[in-house]
């Protein structure tokens, strides 16, 4: 199947499974096509930090063997719901035998001895692991510009950032390098890059997906979630990874399948929107127009739009940039050059080893947050900031609880603006301000999704709507997103400038 | 330096203890499923969680939570249903995360107390017995000399935490990290479940401190939550000591004393530190707030580090772990498992079983021996008619266990659990003594045989024909023979030297090769000698 390298990115997860069942292609052919596509396109996008052909091919061969044991037209029982789906993972998720660098010099040579539960759930479901994806160093950032390996490029405009911190995960899906990817979201790190790259990005409610093996910097805020080119694909990945995990005390038992909520429609659903959030200074006009158009479409589909208030949402950024650095300071203490990671060999005593290794091993944004967090937790200061931030958190959580007594989902912009150019935002405060729509959701612990709603009428860049659900009632998000998605008709795959140059070739290199 | 007794005349010592206990009876570590067998090869019992590898999450050990709740219930603590784990930050290579998971302001167990009974010479050290209860049978007459006192020691809290790894420094001096050529680290101990008990500053003498720790150790031992060995380091105790003039209300500056790894070291270290502080203060100096190290070899304490600029550990709730909720059902299920505590056991032995005070205390003070005692007693106590019958049975069993059995275990270095004799065997042996089958002499011999061969007492009696002769006709014959052989002694006896009765009993017993019933021989002898 010579055209698989061109066609496979257009295939949905359901189509991949149907194709495998009909013997139109094998899982091995899919893996090879994906790997060849990465080899040719990723040098432009730079989304992968490590490519794992052996793991992908081995997984694919396993699936092909299983398929060979049953008659054509069906898939064997042991093939999971992601059988043959090419996937890749943010490089702060551990996968045994791969580098897990967190895009930091500190962990440049670190190789995982164990696998994150979220990744292993996709592998059990039959995903083909293509490799590990770029991010901001330790997920500190909104553009992947803080990665020590250099930034990832937005496939829709290579001069622009893909967003962050899970920029690699968003870009790889938009460029058709993987059918779905996993990222992590502490303050918007899935939803903002998904919005910049025009793909579906979903942060589950806190506790739905195991944090075990995800190297987060804010464990009270972090959730692992999927990127995909459609709501249905995102639902399929979510169903595979949102499983109870005894290794994570925050893990919740849920039996709801998101894939059961994709065709229910929104007739009669109460959908809240926050007029105040549409009036914020930083929100671009094209973003506001697109969001209001999306709301109109929901109304046309029979949903009831209800104006609501989230009075404390404005305080969310302040709370986030207190709780986040405090937890980051603590979580990153373990990187001390004693057991693994970057070590400054010329230290003459223990203190020097710590100080030099950490000063050299961490980049400026990581150091900024560690130092800030160290201060915020110190005696005499902690009550003023950290505990006050947690009081704000309680208020924000109550805001959402209150709001969800009168609505079934809330829609807001996902980001104030479309993707910006490299180097366009250098001031950390402005960079942090781009998280204004996503951060409150992490603070409250609810689920939220960025749903692509076309392109800005001014910039021509992808833009999104954020859909937020009641805590642990994330099926509402999928129900609204699937219905709204159906009203749009636009290309999900970035038209890569060199698409016509991509040719089938053997894995060993050279054109076929 | 003045002696402790001199110092305590003028100064009141204020002592609080911090007691760390490893929950050695658990199977796995505090937050992961690694075993914590000691003596394994270095760094062999580790996993991503206890190594603090990036991304690995801790999951609390349910059995450890059960243990600390047991400890709290046994020491009168309130069990807090809603608590959290906190992180305590400091950088050191024996720490894999550079923070320790511990608890915050609210621990699982808060506000308990342990009552101490201080008697004898230990009681004399406490000059001011205010707030204590005299230990006399009639408390109203306590103005006269008392036997001692009771005092309640408050327990501030018992919290749960994880232990760090072990460092060995090679080269340099004193085995310290400063100046060492290199250091080795073993993370096997990392994540071992520890409970830390903190007392109120209610202790007033080194003797009280020692008694407190001994009592706490016994409680933990009874609960079965640790092997509480100071030698192996599963029970570790630090002391906080300050002095104030008698009558003063305000506390003085305290020092923290470490490395008191035996009951004796605890006592001696505190005693030295009290005398040292008194000397500093009496010379017009100020006690520095610092950590001091007890050196048993030189019998002094030395300053380790100054605590004037208190270290900032940046405690905050561990975001990896969700808040902990203990349900009423859980707490009650643990309460139902609570074993009888040493104090209650002691009272029961005295009041219900009629054991002498000393025997009751000794038995209650040894969980293994007391459970052996209970098992032995239970095999015989089914059909006891009345209280005196209970006492008649309980006393000889306790007596045998505390004397012959304990002595044999000590001499041979055998643990009771490994011994070949069983509770029912010991019970049967005591019965043979009670019904007159065996003399006390024979009883000892039979026990020795049981201990070495593992045979039952009836087997041994059968095999060796050991049977106490209580047949008066048979004894009569030996008496006649003994009197005939010693006519002069008979004459002396009859002239009033009645102390010779013992001589005759001995003669008869020797003739009977120790198998005669001594009480019967004695009775019959005195009757015969008086007759003539």
PDB file of N, CA and C in Angstrom, chain B residues 45 118 143 159 207 224 248 273 277 287 365 423 431 483 488 525:
ATOM      1  N   UNK B  45      16.634  -3.641  47.874  1.00  0.00           N
ATOM      2  CA  UNK B  45      15.199  -3.533  48.173  1.00  0.00           C
ATOM      3  C   UNK B  45      14.728  -2.119  47.839  1.00  0.00           C
ATOM      4  N   UNK B 118       6.277   5.362  89.740  1.00  0.00           N
ATOM      5  CA  UNK B 118       7.691   5.487  90.094  1.00  0.00           C
ATOM      6  C   UNK B 118       7.833   5.110  91.548  1.00  0.00           C
ATOM      7  N   UNK B 143       1.646  12.051 104.078  1.00  0.00           N
ATOM      8  CA  UNK B 143       2.627  12.968 104.656  1.00  0.00           C
ATOM      9  C   UNK B 143       3.848  12.203 105.157  1.00  0.00           C
ATOM     10  N   UNK B 159       2.924  10.757  65.000  1.00  0.00           N
ATOM     11  CA  UNK B 159       2.707  10.911  63.562  1.00  0.00           C
ATOM     12  C   UNK B 159       3.490   9.875  62.768  1.00  0.00           C
ATOM     13  N   UNK B 207      15.201   9.282  85.636  1.00  0.00           N
ATOM     14  CA  UNK B 207      14.535   8.012  85.966  1.00  0.00           C
ATOM     15  C   UNK B 207      13.145   7.954  85.332  1.00  0.00           C
ATOM     16  N   UNK B 224       2.461  -5.455  69.137  1.00  0.00           N
ATOM     17  CA  UNK B 224       3.074  -6.203  68.042  1.00  0.00           C
ATOM     18  C   UNK B 224       3.378  -5.363  66.817  1.00  0.00           C
ATOM     19  N   UNK B 248      10.074  28.502  89.605  1.00  0.00           N
ATOM     20  CA  UNK B 248       9.858  29.292  88.389  1.00  0.00           C
ATOM     21  C   UNK B 248       8.809  28.619  87.505  1.00  0.00           C
ATOM     22  N   UNK B 273      23.522  15.885  80.978  1.00  0.00           N
ATOM     23  CA  UNK B 273      23.125  17.143  80.368  1.00  0.00           C
ATOM     24  C   UNK B 273      22.481  18.068  81.399  1.00  0.00           C
ATOM     25  N   UNK B 277      24.100  21.665  82.211  1.00  0.00           N
ATOM     26  CA  UNK B 277      23.354  22.923  82.102  1.00  0.00           C
ATOM     27  C   UNK B 277      23.372  23.671  83.437  1.00  0.00           C
ATOM     28  N   UNK B 287      22.564  28.834  78.477  1.00  0.00           N
ATOM     29  CA  UNK B 287      22.499  27.587  77.718  1.00  0.00           C
ATOM     30  C   UNK B 287      22.209  27.946  76.272  1.00  0.00           C
ATOM     31  N   UNK B 365       5.069  -7.577  82.214  1.00  0.00           N
ATOM     32  CA  UNK B 365       6.143  -6.840  81.554  1.00  0.00           C
ATOM     33  C   UNK B 365       6.815  -7.614  80.436  1.00  0.00           C
ATOM     34  N   UNK B 423       3.006 -24.756  76.402  1.00  0.00           N
ATOM     35  CA  UNK B 423       2.177 -24.308  77.528  1.00  0.00           C
ATOM     36  C   UNK B 423       1.428 -25.479  78.173  1.00  0.00           C
ATOM     37  N   UNK B 431       0.541 -29.472  87.340  1.00  0.00           N
ATOM     38  CA  UNK B 431      -0.493 -30.340  87.924  1.00  0.00           C
ATOM     39  C   UNK B 431       0.127 -31.500  88.687  1.00  0.00           C
ATOM     40  N   UNK B 483      15.252 -43.488 112.206  1.00  0.00           N
ATOM     41  CA  UNK B 483      15.321 -43.281 113.648  1.00  0.00           C
ATOM     42  C   UNK B 483      16.245 -44.312 114.298  1.00  0.00           C
ATOM     43  N   UNK B 488      20.954 -41.264 118.881  1.00  0.00           N
ATOM     44  CA  UNK B 488      21.401 -40.084 119.645  1.00  0.00           C
ATOM     45  C   UNK B 488      20.625 -38.846 119.235  1.00  0.00           C
ATOM     46  N   UNK B 525       6.951 -37.725 110.536  1.00  0.00           N
ATOM     47  CA  UNK B 525       8.151 -37.733 111.377  1.00  0.00           C
ATOM     48  C   UNK B 525       7.874 -37.054 112.716  1.00  0.00           C
TER      49      UNK B 525
END
